[in-house]
mmCIF file of C-alpha atoms in Angstrom:
data_model
loop_
_atom_site.group_PDB
_atom_site.id
_atom_site.type_symbol
_atom_site.label_atom_id
_atom_site.label_comp_id
_atom_site.label_asym_id
_atom_site.label_seq_id
_atom_site.Cartn_x
_atom_site.Cartn_y
_atom_site.Cartn_z
ATOM 1 C CA MET A 1 -135.496 77.302 67.891
ATOM 2 C CA ARG A 2 -131.991 78.432 68.794
ATOM 3 C CA ARG A 3 -130.525 77.230 72.097
ATOM 4 C CA THR A 4 -133.725 75.623 73.283
ATOM 5 C CA ALA A 5 -133.071 71.893 73.016
ATOM 6 C CA PRO A 6 -129.506 71.663 74.426
ATOM 7 C CA GLU A 7 -130.283 73.756 77.518
ATOM 8 C CA GLY A 8 -133.659 72.285 78.386
ATOM 9 C CA HIS A 9 -135.819 75.144 77.129
ATOM 10 C CA GLY A 10 -137.998 73.005 74.844
ATOM 11 C CA PRO A 11 -141.111 74.787 73.553
ATOM 12 C CA VAL A 12 -143.482 71.984 74.588
ATOM 13 C CA ARG A 13 -142.136 70.151 77.645
ATOM 14 C CA PHE A 14 -140.942 73.390 79.202
ATOM 15 C CA GLY A 15 -143.642 75.680 77.844
ATOM 16 C CA PRO A 16 -145.382 78.108 80.216
ATOM 17 C CA PRO A 17 -148.570 76.920 81.940
ATOM 18 C CA LEU A 18 -151.722 78.969 82.408
ATOM 19 C CA PRO A 19 -151.036 81.906 84.745
ATOM 20 C CA GLU A 20 -152.022 80.917 88.289
ATOM 21 C CA ASP A 21 -153.809 83.169 90.765
ATOM 22 C CA GLY A 22 -151.296 82.464 93.548
ATOM 23 C CA LEU A 23 -154.086 82.117 96.134
ATOM 24 C CA PRO A 24 -155.126 79.349 98.537
ATOM 25 C CA VAL A 25 -157.852 76.970 97.377
ATOM 26 C CA LEU A 26 -161.390 78.077 98.247
ATOM 27 C CA PRO A 27 -162.374 76.071 101.395
ATOM 28 C CA GLU A 28 -165.828 75.216 100.025
ATOM 29 C CA LEU A 29 -164.210 73.719 96.923
ATOM 30 C CA SER A 30 -161.837 71.684 99.066
ATOM 31 C CA ALA A 31 -164.786 70.363 101.054
ATOM 32 C CA VAL A 32 -166.620 69.223 97.919
ATOM 33 C CA LEU A 33 -163.494 67.523 96.593
ATOM 34 C CA ALA A 34 -162.845 65.807 99.927
ATOM 35 C CA ALA A 35 -166.440 64.592 100.160
ATOM 36 C CA ALA A 36 -166.110 62.971 96.744
ATOM 37 C CA ALA A 37 -162.664 61.487 97.404
ATOM 38 C CA SER A 38 -164.146 58.133 98.378
ATOM 39 C CA ARG A 39 -165.731 57.712 94.954
ATOM 40 C CA GLY A 40 -163.749 55.025 93.187
ATOM 41 C CA GLU A 41 -165.783 54.657 90.011
ATOM 42 C CA ASN A 42 -164.767 56.241 86.731
ATOM 43 C CA GLU A 43 -166.387 59.420 85.492
ATOM 44 C CA PRO A 44 -167.809 58.722 81.994
ATOM 45 C CA VAL A 45 -165.782 59.881 79.007
ATOM 46 C CA GLY A 46 -167.076 63.342 78.134
ATOM 47 C CA GLY A 47 -168.263 63.943 81.701
ATOM 48 C CA GLY A 48 -171.152 62.698 83.801
ATOM 49 C CA GLN A 49 -174.663 64.103 83.667
ATOM 50 C CA ALA A 50 -174.206 66.361 86.692
ATOM 51 C CA LEU A 51 -171.067 67.966 85.304
ATOM 52 C CA ARG A 52 -172.544 68.504 81.839
ATOM 53 C CA GLU A 53 -175.769 69.963 83.241
ATOM 54 C CA ALA A 54 -173.745 72.349 85.401
ATOM 55 C CA ALA A 55 -171.801 73.434 82.311
ATOM 56 C CA CYS A 56 -175.074 74.075 80.475
ATOM 57 C CA GLY A 57 -176.272 76.275 83.330
ATOM 58 C CA TYR A 58 -172.982 78.180 83.288
ATOM 59 C CA TRP A 59 -173.268 78.919 79.575
ATOM 60 C CA HIS A 60 -176.993 79.662 79.738
ATOM 61 C CA ARG A 61 -176.269 82.456 82.244
ATOM 62 C CA ARG A 62 -173.903 83.925 79.647
ATOM 63 C CA GLY A 63 -176.416 83.896 76.814
ATOM 64 C CA LEU A 64 -175.197 80.631 75.267
ATOM 65 C CA PRO A 65 -177.958 78.041 75.833
ATOM 66 C CA CYS A 66 -177.095 74.397 75.180
ATOM 67 C CA ARG A 67 -178.118 70.835 76.050
ATOM 68 C CA PRO A 68 -176.089 68.310 78.053
ATOM 69 C CA ASP A 69 -175.803 66.082 74.983
ATOM 70 C CA ARG A 70 -173.897 68.913 73.255
ATOM 71 C CA VAL A 71 -171.270 69.223 75.982
ATOM 72 C CA ALA A 72 -168.067 67.267 76.541
ATOM 73 C CA ALA A 73 -165.747 67.544 79.535
ATOM 74 C CA ALA A 74 -162.117 66.484 79.751
ATOM 75 C CA PRO A 75 -159.108 66.854 82.059
ATOM 76 C CA GLY A 76 -158.046 70.251 80.717
ATOM 77 C CA SER A 77 -158.489 72.313 77.572
ATOM 78 C CA PRO A 78 -155.410 70.871 75.809
ATOM 79 C CA THR A 79 -157.077 67.442 75.710
ATOM 80 C CA LEU A 80 -160.254 68.916 74.241
ATOM 81 C CA LEU A 81 -158.371 70.947 71.649
ATOM 82 C CA LEU A 82 -156.389 67.867 70.644
ATOM 83 C CA ALA A 83 -159.637 65.935 70.213
ATOM 84 C CA LEU A 84 -161.269 68.781 68.251
ATOM 85 C CA THR A 85 -158.257 69.142 65.963
ATOM 86 C CA ALA A 86 -158.212 65.396 65.294
ATOM 87 C CA ALA A 87 -161.975 65.306 64.700
ATOM 88 C CA LEU A 88 -162.117 68.277 62.328
ATOM 89 C CA GLY A 89 -159.083 67.360 60.227
ATOM 90 C CA GLY A 90 -157.256 69.779 57.947
ATOM 91 C CA ASP A 91 -154.849 72.572 58.780
ATOM 92 C CA VAL A 92 -155.139 74.929 61.753
ATOM 93 C CA LEU A 93 -154.999 78.723 61.876
ATOM 94 C CA VAL A 94 -154.073 80.613 65.073
ATOM 95 C CA PRO A 95 -153.498 84.296 65.858
ATOM 96 C CA ARG A 96 -149.993 85.572 66.434
ATOM 97 C CA PRO A 97 -149.196 85.621 69.329
ATOM 98 C CA CYS A 98 -151.459 82.994 70.878
ATOM 99 C CA ALA A 99 -151.706 80.759 73.934
ATOM 100 C CA ALA A 100 -148.575 78.635 74.195
ATOM 101 C CA TRP A 101 -150.465 75.330 74.108
ATOM 102 C CA TRP A 102 -152.542 75.881 70.933
ATOM 103 C CA ALA A 103 -150.064 75.127 68.155
ATOM 104 C CA PRO A 104 -148.277 72.064 69.636
ATOM 105 C CA TYR A 105 -151.440 69.965 69.464
ATOM 106 C CA ALA A 106 -151.800 70.555 65.750
ATOM 107 C CA ARG A 107 -148.156 69.642 65.209
ATOM 108 C CA LEU A 108 -148.561 66.538 67.359
ATOM 109 C CA LEU A 109 -151.176 65.367 64.854
ATOM 110 C CA GLY A 110 -148.942 66.257 61.911
ATOM 111 C CA ARG A 111 -151.051 69.298 60.998
ATOM 112 C CA PRO A 112 -149.518 72.647 60.090
ATOM 113 C CA ALA A 113 -150.476 75.546 62.366
ATOM 114 C CA PHE A 114 -150.471 78.756 60.340
ATOM 115 C CA GLN A 115 -150.120 81.986 62.280
ATOM 116 C CA VAL A 116 -152.158 85.065 61.370
ATOM 117 C CA PRO A 117 -151.181 88.548 62.611
ATOM 118 C CA THR A 118 -153.449 90.345 65.061
ATOM 119 C CA PRO A 119 -154.332 94.057 64.779
ATOM 120 C CA PRO A 120 -152.563 96.648 66.961
ATOM 121 C CA GLU A 121 -155.446 97.196 69.377
ATOM 122 C CA SER A 122 -155.771 93.659 70.726
ATOM 123 C CA GLY A 123 -154.553 90.076 70.550
ATOM 124 C CA GLY A 124 -156.389 86.771 70.405
ATOM 125 C CA VAL A 125 -158.406 87.508 67.266
ATOM 126 C CA PRO A 126 -156.633 87.692 63.886
ATOM 127 C CA ASP A 127 -156.942 90.621 61.533
ATOM 128 C CA PRO A 128 -159.776 89.697 59.108
ATOM 129 C CA TYR A 129 -157.907 90.717 55.959
ATOM 130 C CA ALA A 130 -154.769 88.899 57.024
ATOM 131 C CA LEU A 131 -156.932 85.849 57.775
ATOM 132 C CA LEU A 132 -158.451 85.784 54.290
ATOM 133 C CA GLU A 133 -155.043 86.285 52.682
ATOM 134 C CA THR A 134 -153.533 83.467 54.765
ATOM 135 C CA VAL A 135 -156.360 81.096 53.809
ATOM 136 C CA ARG A 136 -155.948 82.027 50.136
ATOM 137 C CA ARG A 137 -152.192 81.471 50.260
ATOM 138 C CA VAL A 138 -152.423 78.169 52.127
ATOM 139 C CA ARG A 139 -154.995 76.797 49.682
ATOM 140 C CA ALA A 140 -152.965 77.997 46.707
ATOM 141 C CA GLU A 141 -150.033 75.987 48.074
ATOM 142 C CA GLY A 142 -152.149 72.844 48.422
ATOM 143 C CA GLY A 143 -153.098 73.184 52.086
ATOM 144 C CA ASP A 144 -156.499 72.515 53.607
ATOM 145 C CA PRO A 145 -157.301 75.084 56.343
ATOM 146 C CA ARG A 146 -160.415 74.061 58.294
ATOM 147 C CA LEU A 147 -160.031 75.299 61.866
ATOM 148 C CA LEU A 148 -159.454 78.744 63.381
ATOM 149 C CA VAL A 149 -158.680 78.954 67.097
ATOM 150 C CA LEU A 150 -159.207 82.358 68.688
ATOM 151 C CA SER A 151 -159.744 83.960 72.085
ATOM 152 C CA VAL A 152 -161.685 87.143 72.737
ATOM 153 C CA ALA A 153 -160.186 87.494 76.247
ATOM 154 C CA ASP A 154 -156.632 86.623 75.394
ATOM 155 C CA ASP A 155 -153.627 84.843 76.769
ATOM 156 C CA PRO A 156 -150.885 86.089 76.377
ATOM 157 C CA THR A 157 -151.792 89.735 75.639
ATOM 158 C CA ALA A 158 -154.459 90.164 78.385
ATOM 159 C CA THR A 159 -156.556 92.191 75.927
ATOM 160 C CA VAL A 160 -160.238 91.861 74.997
ATOM 161 C CA ALA A 161 -161.027 92.088 71.300
ATOM 162 C CA PRO A 162 -163.615 94.772 70.447
ATOM 163 C CA PRO A 163 -166.939 93.464 69.066
ATOM 164 C CA GLU A 164 -166.518 95.204 65.711
ATOM 165 C CA LEU A 165 -163.195 93.443 65.073
ATOM 166 C CA LEU A 166 -164.671 90.125 66.163
ATOM 167 C CA HIS A 167 -167.635 90.572 63.802
ATOM 168 C CA GLU A 168 -165.329 91.198 60.833
ATOM 169 C CA THR A 169 -163.055 88.268 61.675
ATOM 170 C CA VAL A 170 -165.919 85.838 62.229
ATOM 171 C CA GLU A 171 -167.519 86.912 58.927
ATOM 172 C CA ALA A 172 -164.186 86.371 57.177
ATOM 173 C CA ALA A 173 -163.812 82.925 58.759
ATOM 174 C CA GLN A 174 -167.358 82.010 57.770
ATOM 175 C CA SER A 175 -166.808 83.087 54.179
ATOM 176 C CA ALA A 176 -163.662 80.938 54.123
ATOM 177 C CA GLY A 177 -165.580 77.895 55.415
ATOM 178 C CA LEU A 178 -163.623 77.613 58.670
ATOM 179 C CA HIS A 179 -164.857 76.094 61.898
ATOM 180 C CA LEU A 180 -164.075 78.274 64.916
ATOM 181 C CA VAL A 181 -162.937 77.170 68.345
ATOM 182 C CA SER A 182 -163.448 80.019 70.803
ATOM 183 C CA ASP A 183 -161.240 79.613 73.866
ATOM 184 C CA GLU A 184 -163.185 81.472 76.563
ATOM 185 C CA THR A 185 -161.074 80.427 79.526
ATOM 186 C CA TRP A 186 -160.540 84.045 80.633
ATOM 187 C CA ARG A 187 -164.006 85.488 79.976
ATOM 188 C CA ASP A 188 -164.831 85.652 83.715
ATOM 189 C CA THR A 189 -161.678 87.631 84.559
ATOM 190 C CA LEU A 190 -162.517 91.014 82.992
ATOM 191 C CA HIS A 191 -160.820 93.738 85.031
ATOM 192 C CA ASP A 192 -163.622 96.236 84.371
ATOM 193 C CA PRO A 193 -166.696 94.235 83.316
ATOM 194 C CA HIS A 194 -168.893 97.335 83.252
ATOM 195 C CA ASP A 195 -166.635 99.053 80.737
ATOM 196 C CA THR A 196 -165.553 96.046 78.654
ATOM 197 C CA VAL A 197 -167.816 94.384 76.112
ATOM 198 C CA LEU A 198 -167.046 90.702 75.615
ATOM 199 C CA LEU A 199 -168.900 89.019 72.775
ATOM 200 C CA SER A 200 -168.612 85.295 72.079
ATOM 201 C CA PRO A 201 -168.326 84.200 68.433
ATOM 202 C CA ALA A 202 -170.959 81.577 69.286
ATOM 203 C CA GLU A 203 -173.481 84.405 69.672
ATOM 204 C CA MET A 204 -172.812 85.414 66.067
ATOM 205 C CA VAL A 205 -172.497 82.078 64.264
ATOM 206 C CA PRO A 206 -174.154 79.423 66.456
ATOM 207 C CA ASP A 207 -173.671 76.580 63.977
ATOM 208 C CA ARG A 208 -169.947 77.120 63.270
ATOM 209 C CA VAL A 209 -168.404 77.716 66.709
ATOM 210 C CA THR A 210 -167.281 75.353 69.455
ATOM 211 C CA VAL A 211 -166.726 77.097 72.783
ATOM 212 C CA LEU A 212 -163.910 75.885 75.010
ATOM 213 C CA THR A 213 -163.602 76.795 78.708
ATOM 214 C CA ASP A 214 -160.832 75.677 81.032
ATOM 215 C CA LEU A 215 -162.010 76.002 84.613
ATOM 216 C CA ALA A 216 -158.480 76.941 85.701
ATOM 217 C CA GLY A 217 -159.214 80.394 84.277
ATOM 218 C CA ALA A 218 -161.486 81.474 87.127
ATOM 219 C CA LEU A 219 -163.212 78.571 88.871
ATOM 220 C CA LEU A 220 -160.749 75.816 89.836
ATOM 221 C CA PRO A 221 -157.087 75.537 90.848
ATOM 222 C CA PRO A 222 -154.899 74.555 87.880
ATOM 223 C CA GLY A 223 -153.887 71.360 89.696
ATOM 224 C CA TRP A 224 -157.477 70.103 89.394
ATOM 225 C CA PRO A 225 -157.698 69.779 85.588
ATOM 226 C CA ALA A 226 -161.185 70.149 84.130
ATOM 227 C CA ALA A 227 -162.506 71.816 81.002
ATOM 228 C CA ALA A 228 -165.697 71.751 78.974
ATOM 229 C CA ALA A 229 -166.602 72.208 75.328
ATOM 230 C CA ARG A 230 -169.956 73.481 74.059
ATOM 231 C CA PHE A 231 -170.718 72.155 70.576
ATOM 232 C CA PRO A 232 -172.806 73.993 67.983
ATOM 233 C CA ALA A 233 -176.393 73.159 67.151
ATOM 234 C CA GLY A 234 -177.392 71.204 64.036
ATOM 235 C CA GLU A 235 -176.228 68.020 62.367
ATOM 236 C CA ASP A 236 -172.645 69.250 62.002
ATOM 237 C CA GLY A 237 -172.480 69.747 65.755
ATOM 238 C CA ASP A 238 -173.865 66.257 66.346
ATOM 239 C CA GLY A 239 -171.210 64.668 64.181
ATOM 240 C CA LEU A 240 -168.377 66.726 65.655
ATOM 241 C CA HIS A 241 -169.474 65.906 69.209
ATOM 242 C CA ALA A 242 -169.518 62.193 68.404
ATOM 243 C CA ARG A 243 -166.060 62.273 66.781
ATOM 244 C CA VAL A 244 -164.601 64.188 69.727
ATOM 245 C CA LEU A 245 -166.011 61.594 72.144
ATOM 246 C CA ASP A 246 -164.359 58.895 70.019
ATOM 247 C CA VAL A 247 -160.982 60.609 70.403
ATOM 248 C CA LEU A 248 -161.470 61.170 74.140
ATOM 249 C CA THR A 249 -162.413 57.505 74.508
ATOM 250 C CA ALA A 250 -159.282 56.411 72.659
ATOM 251 C CA LEU A 251 -157.229 58.593 75.018
ATOM 252 C CA ASP A 252 -159.250 57.450 78.053
ATOM 253 C CA ALA A 253 -159.422 61.165 78.864
ATOM 254 C CA ARG A 254 -161.715 61.346 81.891
ATOM 255 C CA VAL A 255 -162.120 64.003 84.517
ATOM 256 C CA ALA A 256 -161.250 62.450 87.894
ATOM 257 C CA ALA A 257 -164.454 61.841 89.868
ATOM 258 C CA PRO A 258 -163.563 64.115 92.834
ATOM 259 C CA VAL A 259 -162.486 66.881 90.443
ATOM 260 C CA ALA A 260 -165.728 66.423 88.480
ATOM 261 C CA ALA A 261 -167.694 66.982 91.689
ATOM 262 C CA ALA A 262 -165.757 70.161 92.443
ATOM 263 C CA ALA A 263 -166.134 71.332 88.834
ATOM 264 C CA ALA A 264 -169.907 70.825 88.889
ATOM 265 C CA TYR A 265 -170.096 72.764 92.154
ATOM 266 C CA ALA A 266 -167.987 75.618 90.754
ATOM 267 C CA LEU A 267 -169.938 75.771 87.470
ATOM 268 C CA GLY A 268 -173.121 76.132 89.499
ATOM 269 C CA GLU A 269 -171.646 79.417 90.786
ATOM 270 C CA PRO A 270 -172.860 79.406 94.390
ATOM 271 C CA GLU A 271 -172.146 82.517 96.445
ATOM 272 C CA PRO A 272 -168.743 81.385 97.842
ATOM 273 C CA VAL A 273 -167.489 80.784 94.294
ATOM 274 C CA THR A 274 -168.784 84.044 92.813
ATOM 275 C CA ALA A 275 -167.400 86.003 95.762
ATOM 276 C CA ARG A 276 -163.962 84.389 95.399
ATOM 277 C CA VAL A 277 -163.941 85.069 91.652
ATOM 278 C CA ALA A 278 -164.856 88.725 92.204
ATOM 279 C CA HIS A 279 -162.168 89.207 94.880
ATOM 280 C CA THR A 280 -159.556 87.425 92.764
ATOM 281 C CA VAL A 281 -160.313 89.479 89.667
ATOM 282 C CA ARG A 282 -160.158 92.701 91.684
ATOM 283 C CA LEU A 283 -156.785 91.732 93.151
ATOM 284 C CA HIS A 284 -155.228 90.816 89.832
ATOM 285 C CA ALA A 285 -156.639 93.883 88.107
ATOM 286 C CA LEU A 286 -154.849 96.035 90.695
ATOM 287 C CA LEU A 287 -151.625 94.053 90.304
ATOM 288 C CA ALA A 288 -151.772 94.174 86.508
ATOM 289 C CA ALA A 289 -152.352 97.934 86.515
ATOM 290 C CA GLN A 290 -149.328 98.449 88.784
ATOM 291 C CA ALA A 291 -147.155 96.157 86.684
ATOM 292 C CA HIS A 292 -148.280 97.916 83.508
ATOM 293 C CA SER A 293 -147.419 101.322 84.974
ATOM 294 C CA ALA A 294 -143.994 100.069 86.026
ATOM 295 C CA VAL A 295 -142.979 98.668 82.648
ATOM 296 C CA VAL A 296 -144.365 101.618 80.670
ATOM 297 C CA ALA A 297 -142.642 104.122 82.966
ATOM 298 C CA ALA A 298 -139.386 102.308 82.211
ATOM 299 C CA GLY A 299 -139.926 102.795 78.476
ATOM 300 C CA ALA A 300 -141.203 99.341 77.516
ATOM 301 C CA LEU A 301 -144.402 98.816 75.563
ATOM 302 C CA ALA A 302 -147.496 96.941 76.744
ATOM 303 C CA ARG A 303 -151.161 97.070 75.897
ATOM 304 C CA PRO A 304 -153.255 97.921 78.968
ATOM 305 C CA PRO A 305 -154.344 94.600 80.513
ATOM 306 C CA ARG A 306 -158.122 94.051 80.411
ATOM 307 C CA SER A 307 -158.458 90.457 81.573
ATOM 308 C CA GLY A 308 -156.634 87.514 83.077
ATOM 309 C CA ARG A 309 -153.596 87.405 85.325
ATOM 310 C CA HIS A 310 -150.814 88.430 83.005
ATOM 311 C CA LEU A 311 -149.197 91.228 81.018
ATOM 312 C CA TYR A 312 -147.434 91.085 77.631
ATOM 313 C CA VAL A 313 -144.406 93.353 77.437
ATOM 314 C CA ASP A 314 -142.331 94.471 74.445
ATOM 315 C CA LEU A 315 -138.852 95.648 75.414
ATOM 316 C CA ALA A 316 -137.789 96.786 71.940
ATOM 317 C CA PRO A 317 -137.392 100.439 73.088
ATOM 318 C CA LEU A 318 -134.862 99.198 75.658
ATOM 319 C CA ARG A 319 -132.732 97.458 73.034
ATOM 320 C CA PRO A 320 -129.503 99.306 73.981
ATOM 321 C CA ALA A 321 -129.763 97.915 77.515
ATOM 322 C CA LEU A 322 -130.500 94.430 76.216
ATOM 323 C CA ASN A 323 -127.478 94.603 73.917
ATOM 324 C CA ALA A 324 -125.307 95.684 76.859
ATOM 325 C CA HIS A 325 -126.425 92.551 78.717
ATOM 326 C CA ALA A 326 -125.776 90.368 75.613
ATOM 327 C CA ILE A 327 -129.502 89.672 75.215
ATOM 328 C CA GLY A 328 -130.110 88.981 71.550
ATOM 329 C CA ASP A 329 -133.398 87.095 71.462
ATOM 330 C CA ALA A 330 -136.536 86.265 73.433
ATOM 331 C CA GLN A 331 -135.008 83.139 74.990
ATOM 332 C CA GLU A 332 -132.082 85.102 76.391
ATOM 333 C CA LEU A 333 -134.509 87.776 77.597
ATOM 334 C CA GLU A 334 -136.591 85.065 79.292
ATOM 335 C CA ASP A 335 -133.521 83.727 81.091
ATOM 336 C CA PHE A 336 -132.391 87.217 82.133
ATOM 337 C CA LEU A 337 -135.731 88.472 83.473
ATOM 338 C CA THR A 338 -136.609 85.183 85.166
ATOM 339 C CA ALA A 339 -133.368 85.415 87.134
ATOM 340 C CA ARG A 340 -133.639 89.143 87.885
ATOM 341 C CA LEU A 341 -137.339 89.150 88.807
ATOM 342 C CA GLY A 342 -137.359 85.838 90.634
ATOM 343 C CA MET A 343 -140.522 84.876 88.748
ATOM 344 C CA PRO A 344 -141.309 83.216 85.410
ATOM 345 C CA ALA A 345 -141.032 85.540 82.410
ATOM 346 C CA PRO A 346 -141.610 83.308 79.351
ATOM 347 C CA GLY A 347 -140.429 84.844 76.109
ATOM 348 C CA GLY A 348 -142.735 85.771 73.261
ATOM 349 C CA HIS A 349 -141.384 82.897 71.170
ATOM 350 C CA ARG A 350 -143.358 80.582 73.485
ATOM 351 C CA PHE A 351 -146.510 82.203 72.115
ATOM 352 C CA GLY A 352 -145.628 82.154 68.430
ATOM 353 C CA ASP A 353 -143.929 85.545 68.260
ATOM 354 C CA ASP A 354 -140.594 86.016 66.503
ATOM 355 C CA LEU A 355 -137.623 84.703 68.466
ATOM 356 C CA GLU A 356 -135.789 87.951 67.676
ATOM 357 C CA ALA A 357 -138.567 90.122 69.172
ATOM 358 C CA PRO A 358 -137.770 90.995 72.833
ATOM 359 C CA ARG A 359 -141.186 90.217 74.325
ATOM 360 C CA VAL A 360 -142.221 88.424 77.516
ATOM 361 C CA ARG A 361 -145.378 87.513 79.396
ATOM 362 C CA LEU A 362 -145.392 88.449 83.063
ATOM 363 C CA SER A 363 -147.889 86.784 85.427
ATOM 364 C CA THR A 364 -149.422 88.727 88.289
ATOM 365 C CA GLY A 365 -149.910 85.560 90.360
ATOM 366 C CA ALA A 366 -146.184 85.546 91.129
ATOM 367 C CA LEU A 367 -146.546 88.954 92.813
ATOM 368 C CA VAL A 368 -148.617 87.499 95.678
ATOM 369 C CA ALA A 369 -146.235 84.651 96.474
ATOM 370 C CA GLY A 370 -145.844 84.033 100.189
ATOM 371 C CA SER A 371 -147.192 81.898 102.991
ATOM 372 C CA ASP A 372 -150.784 80.657 102.920
ATOM 373 C CA THR A 373 -151.680 83.319 105.487
ATOM 374 C CA GLU A 374 -150.070 86.092 103.447
ATOM 375 C CA ARG A 375 -151.738 84.967 100.247
ATOM 376 C CA ALA A 376 -155.153 84.699 101.896
ATOM 377 C CA GLU A 377 -154.715 88.203 103.313
ATOM 378 C CA CYS A 378 -154.524 89.545 99.768
ATOM 379 C CA LEU A 379 -158.194 88.676 99.336
ATOM 380 C CA THR A 380 -159.446 90.405 102.468
ATOM 381 C CA SER A 381 -157.188 93.437 102.690
ATOM 382 C CA PRO A 382 -158.734 96.783 101.613
ATOM 383 C CA ALA A 383 -155.280 97.744 100.269
ATOM 384 C CA PRO A 384 -153.614 94.527 99.050
ATOM 385 C CA LEU A 385 -150.861 96.381 97.197
ATOM 386 C CA GLU A 386 -149.628 97.759 100.523
ATOM 387 C CA LEU A 387 -149.167 94.352 102.115
ATOM 388 C CA PRO A 388 -145.427 93.888 102.791
ATOM 389 C CA HIS A 389 -144.861 90.823 100.598
ATOM 390 C CA VAL A 390 -146.825 92.289 97.670
ATOM 391 C CA HIS A 391 -145.160 95.679 98.055
ATOM 392 C CA ARG A 392 -141.724 94.046 97.976
ATOM 393 C CA ALA A 393 -142.581 92.128 94.794
ATOM 394 C CA LEU A 394 -143.831 95.270 93.050
ATOM 395 C CA ILE A 395 -140.735 97.217 94.118
ATOM 396 C CA GLN A 396 -138.544 94.429 92.735
ATOM 397 C CA LEU A 397 -140.424 94.506 89.409
ATOM 398 C CA LYS A 398 -140.130 98.286 89.166
ATOM 399 C CA SER A 399 -136.456 98.218 90.122
ATOM 400 C CA VAL A 400 -135.531 95.691 87.426
ATOM 401 C CA PHE A 401 -137.275 97.663 84.683
ATOM 402 C CA ASP A 402 -135.962 101.013 85.954
ATOM 403 C CA ASP A 403 -132.449 99.574 85.816
ATOM 404 C CA LEU A 404 -133.017 98.550 82.206
ATOM 405 C CA ARG A 405 -134.271 102.049 81.404
ATOM 406 C CA ASP A 406 -131.180 103.572 82.989
ATOM 407 C CA ASP A 407 -128.928 101.153 81.114
ATOM 408 C CA ALA A 408 -130.684 101.973 77.851
ATOM 409 C CA GLN A 409 -130.139 105.692 78.383
ATOM 410 C CA ARG A 410 -126.490 105.069 79.280
ATOM 411 C CA TRP A 411 -125.795 102.969 76.203
ATOM 412 C CA GLU A 412 -127.982 104.796 73.699
ATOM 413 C CA PRO A 413 -125.771 106.219 70.923
ATOM 414 C CA PRO A 414 -125.585 110.038 70.820
ATOM 415 C CA ARG A 415 -127.788 111.745 68.246
#
C-alpha cells in the first residue's frame, strides 16, 4: 500500500478502531466493575458460567436460543475471529468494503482473504452472484474457501442489508459449502428499529452460522474488551466450539474478571443499560443524519446511515477539488480530512476498498467531544444538536465539505 509503511500509516497497527460513542461510562456499569475489582482469580477460557448464561439470555430475547455450552467469550471480537479462522481452516471470503479488522486475522494465519463486491443498496453482505463466481474462481485456482464473514448491520457503511438480499446470499453460501460468521456487533444500534428489518443469518441456517457480538457496539465501553460467540447446533457446532476453545486456551485469551462481571450485567439488559442504549442510539442517529445531509449537500455520495455511529462517504464527485489539493488516493484524503476536520477520517483502503477510490469513514462519536459534563448533557438534552460544542463540530464538518464543493466548482473544466 503506497506511502503507508514509511510514514507510519500501517494498515494493521494504525488501523481504525470501532467507532466510539464519545459518552461517559454508564455509572451503574462502573459500579459493577468496581465491585468486582477485588477479584483476583482468572476468568475461565471461553468465559465463566454467569457470563455465558447472560449471553444466552441476550440472544434468546432476539430469537436466537442457545445453551451456555455453545457460547464462548473472549477479550474482543478480533480474538474470537482469529480463533474461528484458525479452527475452520481454509480460505476466507469477506465483503468489499468490510470492517477493518476482518482481513488481517486471516492474513496473520497465512490464509488468503478474498473480497467479494457488495450490491449498491447496502454493504456488509456480498452480492450472491459475485459470491458464487468468486468461490468458483478461487477453487479453480486451487484455493479452498471455507468461511464467509458478513455483517447485516455494517461497519463501515452503516447500512442494514435487506432480508431478501440476505436470503439469496445465505443460500448461495450454503450451496457453496461455506460456514458463515455473522458479526452482529451493531444490531442494537438501528437508527429506526420500527422501520428497519434486521434478520440474522442464524435464523435462516441454524447449523451453518456462528454469531459474533462485540459488546463495544452498544453495551460496554471499547476500553473494556469483551465479546461472545454463539455456535450452531449439531455435531459440527460441538467440534467447532471445542477447537475454538483450544485456540483461545493457547492464546490465554480470557476476559478480565471485573470486565466479565460488567459484561454479564450489561448482557442482562437491566433498565439503566437499555435506557442508555436507547438514548445513545437516538443521539447518534441525529448526528449521522446531520452529517449525511452535510456531505450530500456538498456533492459527495453516501448511503443513508441506518445503524452504528459512522458514515461512509465517497468524494468522487468532488475530484476536481481533490486534485487541486494534490489528493490522489484514499490515504492522502485520510490525511487531509483528518487535519481539516480535527477528527479521524480513515480512508476506504482501510476497509478493503481501492486505494485510488476517494472514500472515508466518518465517526459521529467525534462530534460530541468535550468535557465529561458536556458529553453527558448530550444524553439528557431535548435538542442535543443545538448544544454549543456539538453545534460547533457540525458547523466545522459542513464548512470543510462546503469548501470542497466550492473548490470543485472552481476547478471543474468548462463544458
